[in-house]
PDB file of C-alpha atoms in Angstrom:
ATOM      1  CA  MET A   1     223.317 109.514 116.780  1.00 96.00           C
ATOM      2  CA  ILE A   2     220.571 110.405 119.215  1.00 98.00           C
ATOM      3  CA  ASP A   3     216.920 110.448 118.166  1.00 98.00           C
ATOM      4  CA  ILE A   4     214.303 111.644 120.658  1.00 98.00           C
ATOM      5  CA  LYS A   5     210.588 111.967 120.008  1.00 98.00           C
ATOM      6  CA  ILE A   6     207.251 112.429 121.772  1.00 98.00           C
ATOM      7  CA  ASP A   7     204.298 111.673 119.538  1.00 98.00           C
ATOM      8  CA  THR A   8     200.527 111.302 119.673  1.00 98.00           C
ATOM      9  CA  GLU A   9     200.649 108.833 116.753  1.00 98.00           C
ATOM     10  CA  PRO A  10     201.473 105.105 117.206  1.00 98.00           C
ATOM     11  CA  LEU A  11     205.214 104.432 117.543  1.00 98.00           C
ATOM     12  CA  SER A  12     206.979 102.460 114.819  1.00 98.00           C
ATOM     13  CA  LEU A  13     209.295  99.636 115.832  1.00 98.00           C
ATOM     14  CA  GLN A  14     210.628  99.485 112.275  1.00 98.00           C
ATOM     15  CA  THR A  15     211.530 103.196 112.351  1.00 98.00           C
ATOM     16  CA  CYS A  16     213.400 102.779 115.645  1.00 98.00           C
ATOM     17  CA  PHE A  17     215.247  99.731 114.329  1.00 98.00           C
ATOM     18  CA  ASP A  18     216.187 101.470 111.073  1.00 98.00           C
ATOM     19  CA  LYS A  19     217.507 104.511 112.942  1.00 98.00           C
ATOM     20  CA  VAL A  20     219.912 102.538 115.164  1.00 98.00           C
ATOM     21  CA  MET A  21     220.993 100.004 112.516  1.00 97.00           C
ATOM     22  CA  SER A  22     224.623 100.543 111.635  1.00 95.00           C
ATOM     23  CA  PRO A  23     227.281  98.533 109.771  1.00 95.00           C
ATOM     24  CA  VAL A  24     229.639  99.027 112.732  1.00 95.00           C
ATOM     25  CA  ALA A  25     227.119  97.662 115.234  1.00 96.00           C
ATOM     26  CA  GLY A  26     227.357  94.064 116.401  1.00 97.00           C
ATOM     27  CA  GLY A  27     224.021  94.124 118.169  1.00 97.00           C
ATOM     28  CA  ILE A  28     220.864  96.106 118.820  1.00 98.00           C
ATOM     29  CA  ASP A  29     218.952  96.048 122.075  1.00 98.00           C
ATOM     30  CA  VAL A  30     215.320  97.176 122.033  1.00 98.00           C
ATOM     31  CA  PHE A  31     212.959  97.782 124.931  1.00 98.00           C
ATOM     32  CA  ILE A  32     209.269  98.023 124.081  1.00 98.00           C
ATOM     33  CA  GLY A  33     206.870  99.136 126.790  1.00 98.00           C
ATOM     34  CA  THR A  34     203.337  97.805 126.340  1.00 97.00           C
ATOM     35  CA  VAL A  35     200.031  98.591 127.991  1.00 97.00           C
ATOM     36  CA  ARG A  36     199.080  95.819 130.438  1.00 94.00           C
ATOM     37  CA  ASN A  37     195.426  94.809 130.753  1.00 94.00           C
ATOM     38  CA  SER A  38     195.267  94.893 134.559  1.00 93.00           C
ATOM     39  CA  THR A  39     196.784  96.412 137.699  1.00 91.00           C
ATOM     40  CA  LYS A  40     196.548  94.527 140.994  1.00 89.00           C
ATOM     41  CA  GLY A  41     193.758  92.404 139.584  1.00 91.00           C
ATOM     42  CA  LYS A  42     191.697  95.334 138.301  1.00 93.00           C
ATOM     43  CA  LYS A  43     190.886  95.499 134.615  1.00 95.00           C
ATOM     44  CA  VAL A  44     192.454  98.514 132.880  1.00 95.00           C
ATOM     45  CA  VAL A  45     190.189 100.079 130.247  1.00 95.00           C
ATOM     46  CA  HIS A  46     192.920 102.337 128.881  1.00 97.00           C
ATOM     47  CA  LEU A  47     195.866 104.503 129.903  1.00 97.00           C
ATOM     48  CA  GLU A  48     196.236 108.226 129.364  1.00 98.00           C
ATOM     49  CA  PHE A  49     199.758 109.598 128.976  1.00 98.00           C
ATOM     50  CA  GLU A  50     200.553 113.271 129.413  1.00 98.00           C
ATOM     51  CA  ALA A  51     203.943 114.975 128.987  1.00 98.00           C
ATOM     52  CA  TYR A  52     205.493 118.300 129.882  1.00 98.00           C
ATOM     53  CA  GLU A  53     206.800 118.103 126.398  1.00 98.00           C
ATOM     54  CA  THR A  54     209.647 120.628 126.256  1.00 98.00           C
ATOM     55  CA  MET A  55     211.147 119.410 129.529  1.00 98.00           C
ATOM     56  CA  ALA A  56     210.502 115.737 128.775  1.00 98.00           C
ATOM     57  CA  LEU A  57     212.347 115.990 125.450  1.00 98.00           C
ATOM     58  CA  GLN A  58     215.239 117.693 127.219  1.00 98.00           C
ATOM     59  CA  GLU A  59     215.379 115.031 129.965  1.00 98.00           C
ATOM     60  CA  MET A  60     215.212 112.230 127.384  1.00 98.00           C
ATOM     61  CA  ARG A  61     218.095 113.835 125.494  1.00 98.00           C
ATOM     62  CA  LYS A  62     220.120 114.041 128.740  1.00 98.00           C
ATOM     63  CA  ILE A  63     219.634 110.306 129.274  1.00 98.00           C
ATOM     64  CA  ALA A  64     220.885 109.569 125.765  1.00 98.00           C
ATOM     65  CA  GLU A  65     223.860 111.931 126.154  1.00 98.00           C
ATOM     66  CA  ASN A  66     224.793 110.299 129.478  1.00 98.00           C
ATOM     67  CA  ILE A  67     224.694 106.916 127.800  1.00 98.00           C
ATOM     68  CA  ILE A  68     227.013 108.044 125.012  1.00 97.00           C
ATOM     69  CA  GLU A  69     229.456 109.272 127.685  1.00 98.00           C
ATOM     70  CA  LYS A  70     229.230 106.134 129.832  1.00 97.00           C
ATOM     71  CA  TRP A  71     229.153 103.251 127.369  1.00 98.00           C
ATOM     72  CA  PRO A  72     230.503 102.491 123.890  1.00 98.00           C
ATOM     73  CA  VAL A  73     227.208 102.640 121.992  1.00 98.00           C
ATOM     74  CA  HIS A  74     226.615 103.906 118.472  1.00 98.00           C
ATOM     75  CA  HIS A  75     223.019 105.061 118.203  1.00 98.00           C
ATOM     76  CA  ILE A  76     220.162 105.623 120.669  1.00 98.00           C
ATOM     77  CA  VAL A  77     216.492 106.119 119.946  1.00 98.00           C
ATOM     78  CA  ILE A  78     213.988 107.039 122.674  1.00 98.00           C
ATOM     79  CA  HIS A  79     210.421 107.468 121.437  1.00 98.00           C
ATOM     80  CA  HIS A  80     207.491 108.021 123.804  1.00 98.00           C
ATOM     81  CA  ARG A  81     203.835 108.231 122.945  1.00 98.00           C
ATOM     82  CA  VAL A  82     201.217 110.404 124.646  1.00 98.00           C
ATOM     83  CA  GLY A  83     197.424 110.400 124.599  1.00 98.00           C
ATOM     84  CA  VAL A  84     194.990 107.536 125.120  1.00 98.00           C
ATOM     85  CA  LEU A  85     196.483 104.034 124.731  1.00 98.00           C
ATOM     86  CA  LYS A  86     194.619 100.744 124.859  1.00 97.00           C
ATOM     87  CA  THR A  87     195.840  97.315 126.009  1.00 94.00           C
ATOM     88  CA  GLY A  88     198.719  96.049 123.884  1.00 94.00           C
ATOM     89  CA  GLU A  89     199.612  99.446 122.486  1.00 97.00           C
ATOM     90  CA  ILE A  90     203.150 100.798 122.834  1.00 98.00           C
ATOM     91  CA  PRO A  91     203.905 103.821 125.053  1.00 98.00           C
ATOM     92  CA  VAL A  92     207.691 103.663 124.729  1.00 98.00           C
ATOM     93  CA  ILE A  93     210.424 102.252 122.507  1.00 98.00           C
ATOM     94  CA  ILE A  94     214.115 102.452 123.348  1.00 98.00           C
ATOM     95  CA  ALA A  95     216.652 101.108 120.864  1.00 98.00           C
ATOM     96  CA  VAL A  96     220.430 101.046 121.279  1.00 98.00           C
ATOM     97  CA  SER A  97     223.070  99.780 118.891  1.00 98.00           C
ATOM     98  CA  ALA A  98     226.624  98.950 119.941  1.00 98.00           C
ATOM     99  CA  ALA A  99     229.616  96.995 118.754  1.00 97.00           C
ATOM    100  CA  HIS A 100     229.078  94.463 121.552  1.00 97.00           C
ATOM    101  CA  ARG A 101     225.980  93.300 123.376  1.00 96.00           C
ATOM    102  CA  ASP A 102     227.048  94.154 126.937  1.00 97.00           C
ATOM    103  CA  ALA A 103     226.986  97.895 126.261  1.00 98.00           C
ATOM    104  CA  ALA A 104     223.701  97.664 124.348  1.00 98.00           C
ATOM    105  CA  PHE A 105     221.904  95.730 127.119  1.00 98.00           C
ATOM    106  CA  THR A 106     223.293  97.953 129.893  1.00 98.00           C
ATOM    107  CA  ALA A 107     222.517 101.213 128.100  1.00 98.00           C
ATOM    108  CA  CYS A 108     219.003 100.130 127.183  1.00 98.00           C
ATOM    109  CA  ARG A 109     218.216  99.175 130.760  1.00 98.00           C
ATOM    110  CA  TYR A 110     219.709 102.424 132.076  1.00 98.00           C
ATOM    111  CA  ALA A 111     217.586 104.377 129.587  1.00 98.00           C
ATOM    112  CA  ILE A 112     214.224 102.892 130.605  1.00 98.00           C
ATOM    113  CA  ASP A 113     215.048 102.903 134.340  1.00 98.00           C
ATOM    114  CA  THR A 114     216.142 106.554 134.239  1.00 98.00           C
ATOM    115  CA  LEU A 115     213.221 107.593 132.035  1.00 98.00           C
ATOM    116  CA  LYS A 116     210.834 106.206 134.633  1.00 98.00           C
ATOM    117  CA  GLN A 117     212.552 108.258 137.357  1.00 97.00           C
ATOM    118  CA  SER A 118     213.254 111.616 135.760  1.00 97.00           C
ATOM    119  CA  VAL A 119     211.278 112.309 132.599  1.00 98.00           C
ATOM    120  CA  PRO A 120     208.147 114.428 133.213  1.00 98.00           C
ATOM    121  CA  ILE A 121     205.580 112.119 131.683  1.00 98.00           C
ATOM    122  CA  TRP A 122     202.536 110.913 133.599  1.00 98.00           C
ATOM    123  CA  LYS A 123     200.216 107.975 133.191  1.00 98.00           C
ATOM    124  CA  LYS A 124     196.626 107.733 134.358  1.00 98.00           C
ATOM    125  CA  GLU A 125     195.071 104.293 134.639  1.00 97.00           C
ATOM    126  CA  VAL A 126     191.399 104.280 133.761  1.00 97.00           C
ATOM    127  CA  PHE A 127     189.404 101.394 135.274  1.00 96.00           C
ATOM    128  CA  GLU A 128     185.757 100.504 134.762  1.00 94.00           C
ATOM    129  CA  ASP A 129     184.901 102.152 138.096  1.00 94.00           C
ATOM    130  CA  GLY A 130     187.406 104.983 138.381  1.00 95.00           C
ATOM    131  CA  GLU A 131     190.824 106.318 137.503  1.00 96.00           C
ATOM    132  CA  VAL A 132     194.169 106.919 139.199  1.00 96.00           C
ATOM    133  CA  TRP A 133     197.398 108.796 138.399  1.00 97.00           C
ATOM    134  CA  VAL A 134     200.092 106.132 138.711  1.00 96.00           C
ATOM    135  CA  ALA A 135     202.605 106.652 141.571  1.00 95.00           C
ATOM    136  CA  ALA A 136     201.028 109.977 142.594  1.00 96.00           C
ATOM    137  CA  HIS A 137     200.178 108.961 146.156  1.00 96.00           C
ATOM    138  CA  PRO A 138     202.113 106.801 148.627  1.00 95.00           C
TER     139      PRO A 138
ATOM    140  CA  MET B   1     205.961 139.392 141.883  1.00 90.00           C
ATOM    141  CA  THR B   2     203.408 137.589 139.766  1.00 92.00           C
ATOM    142  CA  LEU B   3     204.304 134.015 138.880  1.00 94.00           C
ATOM    143  CA  ARG B   4     202.523 131.694 136.480  1.00 95.00           C
ATOM    144  CA  ILE B   5     202.893 128.026 137.337  1.00 97.00           C
ATOM    145  CA  LEU B   6     202.136 125.137 135.007  1.00 98.00           C
ATOM    146  CA  ALA B   7     200.598 121.976 136.424  1.00 98.00           C
ATOM    147  CA  PHE B   8     200.656 118.442 135.047  1.00 98.00           C
ATOM    148  CA  GLY B   9     199.181 115.055 135.874  1.00 97.00           C
ATOM    149  CA  VAL B  10     197.593 114.888 139.301  1.00 98.00           C
ATOM    150  CA  ALA B  11     198.834 118.440 140.076  1.00 98.00           C
ATOM    151  CA  LYS B  12     196.592 119.757 137.302  1.00 97.00           C
ATOM    152  CA  GLU B  13     193.596 118.305 139.137  1.00 97.00           C
ATOM    153  CA  ILE B  14     194.781 119.631 142.514  1.00 98.00           C
ATOM    154  CA  VAL B  15     195.158 123.243 141.319  1.00 97.00           C
ATOM    155  CA  GLY B  16     192.102 122.993 139.082  1.00 97.00           C
ATOM    156  CA  GLY B  17     193.690 123.765 135.729  1.00 97.00           C
ATOM    157  CA  ARG B  18     196.714 123.640 133.438  1.00 97.00           C
ATOM    158  CA  SER B  19     198.202 126.714 135.092  1.00 97.00           C
ATOM    159  CA  VAL B  20     197.745 128.975 138.077  1.00 97.00           C
ATOM    160  CA  THR B  21     198.915 132.518 138.807  1.00 95.00           C
ATOM    161  CA  LEU B  22     200.269 133.411 142.247  1.00 93.00           C
ATOM    162  CA  GLU B  23     201.490 136.601 143.842  1.00 92.00           C
ATOM    163  CA  LEU B  24     204.684 136.142 145.855  1.00 89.00           C
ATOM    164  CA  ASN B  25     205.749 139.080 148.028  1.00 82.00           C
ATOM    165  CA  GLU B  26     208.719 137.757 149.962  1.00 79.00           C
ATOM    166  CA  THR B  27     212.054 136.821 148.377  1.00 84.00           C
ATOM    167  CA  PRO B  28     210.883 134.672 145.492  1.00 91.00           C
ATOM    168  CA  THR B  29     212.708 131.411 146.070  1.00 95.00           C
ATOM    169  CA  ILE B  30     211.560 127.910 145.188  1.00 96.00           C
ATOM    170  CA  ALA B  31     211.183 127.190 148.923  1.00 96.00           C
ATOM    171  CA  ALA B  32     208.898 130.230 149.389  1.00 95.00           C
ATOM    172  CA  LEU B  33     206.824 129.279 146.374  1.00 96.00           C
ATOM    173  CA  SER B  34     206.554 125.695 147.571  1.00 96.00           C
ATOM    174  CA  ASP B  35     205.330 126.876 151.002  1.00 95.00           C
ATOM    175  CA  MET B  36     202.745 129.092 149.362  1.00 95.00           C
ATOM    176  CA  LEU B  37     201.560 126.332 147.052  1.00 97.00           C
ATOM    177  CA  GLN B  38     201.153 123.953 149.982  1.00 96.00           C
ATOM    178  CA  ILE B  39     199.090 126.487 151.923  1.00 96.00           C
ATOM    179  CA  ARG B  40     196.869 127.162 148.950  1.00 97.00           C
ATOM    180  CA  TYR B  41     196.674 123.539 147.798  1.00 98.00           C
ATOM    181  CA  PRO B  42     197.088 121.290 150.888  1.00 98.00           C
ATOM    182  CA  GLN B  43     196.468 118.215 148.736  1.00 98.00           C
ATOM    183  CA  LEU B  44     200.005 118.655 147.356  1.00 97.00           C
ATOM    184  CA  LYS B  45     201.260 117.407 150.749  1.00 96.00           C
ATOM    185  CA  ALA B  46     199.399 114.127 150.248  1.00 97.00           C
ATOM    186  CA  LEU B  47     201.441 113.310 147.125  1.00 97.00           C
ATOM    187  CA  ALA B  48     204.245 110.743 147.319  1.00 97.00           C
ATOM    188  CA  SER B  49     206.502 113.668 146.362  1.00 96.00           C
ATOM    189  CA  TYR B  50     206.588 116.592 143.997  1.00 96.00           C
ATOM    190  CA  ARG B  51     209.252 118.851 142.577  1.00 97.00           C
ATOM    191  CA  LEU B  52     209.266 122.248 140.959  1.00 98.00           C
ATOM    192  CA  ALA B  53     210.926 122.913 137.634  1.00 98.00           C
ATOM    193  CA  VAL B  54     212.158 126.270 136.368  1.00 98.00           C
ATOM    194  CA  ASN B  55     212.745 126.792 132.661  1.00 98.00           C
ATOM    195  CA  ASN B  56     212.609 123.051 131.995  1.00 98.00           C
ATOM    196  CA  GLU B  57     215.114 122.068 134.706  1.00 98.00           C
ATOM    197  CA  PHE B  58     214.439 120.570 138.144  1.00 97.00           C
ATOM    198  CA  ALA B  59     214.927 123.355 140.681  1.00 98.00           C
ATOM    199  CA  SER B  60     216.507 123.489 144.180  1.00 97.00           C
ATOM    200  CA  ALA B  61     214.934 125.079 147.263  1.00 96.00           C
ATOM    201  CA  THR B  62     217.291 128.073 147.231  1.00 95.00           C
ATOM    202  CA  ASP B  63     216.871 128.944 143.522  1.00 96.00           C
ATOM    203  CA  VAL B  64     215.546 132.485 143.046  1.00 95.00           C
ATOM    204  CA  LEU B  65     212.626 133.025 140.677  1.00 96.00           C
ATOM    205  CA  HIS B  66     212.144 135.723 138.068  1.00 93.00           C
ATOM    206  CA  GLU B  67     208.898 136.999 136.614  1.00 89.00           C
ATOM    207  CA  LYS B  68     209.407 135.539 133.138  1.00 92.00           C
ATOM    208  CA  ASP B  69     210.459 132.073 134.380  1.00 96.00           C
ATOM    209  CA  GLU B  70     208.496 129.080 133.203  1.00 97.00           C
ATOM    210  CA  ILE B  71     207.658 127.309 136.451  1.00 98.00           C
ATOM    211  CA  ALA B  72     206.026 123.889 136.657  1.00 98.00           C
ATOM    212  CA  ILE B  73     204.776 121.538 139.359  1.00 98.00           C
ATOM    213  CA  ILE B  74     206.167 118.068 138.665  1.00 98.00           C
ATOM    214  CA  PRO B  75     204.288 115.365 140.614  1.00 98.00           C
ATOM    215  CA  PRO B  76     205.780 111.839 140.724  1.00 98.00           C
ATOM    216  CA  VAL B  77     206.521 110.864 137.124  1.00 98.00           C
ATOM    217  CA  SER B  78     205.188 107.608 135.690  1.00 97.00           C
ATOM    218  CA  GLY B  79     206.172 107.408 132.045  1.00 97.00           C
ATOM    219  CA  GLY B  80     207.334 104.320 130.194  1.00 95.00           C
TER     220      GLY B  80
END
């Protein structure tokens, strides 16, 4: 089962866990991205996430489908939030269930690493004295 | 051919809006569009990178565009 979502509302860890829970799974691996309070020593006031939603959903689904092809996993959830997020809030949750932990860990790591490379979602860091689109400039 | 191009993230600020309309007279390839965008918006060249997407898929330089295509400028992504 693949479950993909982009939402303006806070993400639910419980929902993600419930969706991947399975009697045939021996383990669940969960990655939770959280908003850090500083970047290179500068205090972050908040982050703003923006998505090209139709394409982002499609790219997230491709990641999940690749995982199902590559590793013996049962269920994958990839939920991403957009909008304004404050320190400690959760922009992304990835949950993977598998019969054995190796596949779950590997798939979960692949999912977040690939999401950061290919899914059209952007993050702007807002500081007290300015703002910057992350990774935009060299 | 008139093309409407969506812009996101920093690209939205560079082109001054969520979308921009351009007239492309030569063979409408991704490469031709990219050249035109860079002439009109030189700040695109200062980005770490950017790609163009057509109908929700990353496009290649030789892809040919059609009037109804949904085209988007994809600056470096930074989700997660």
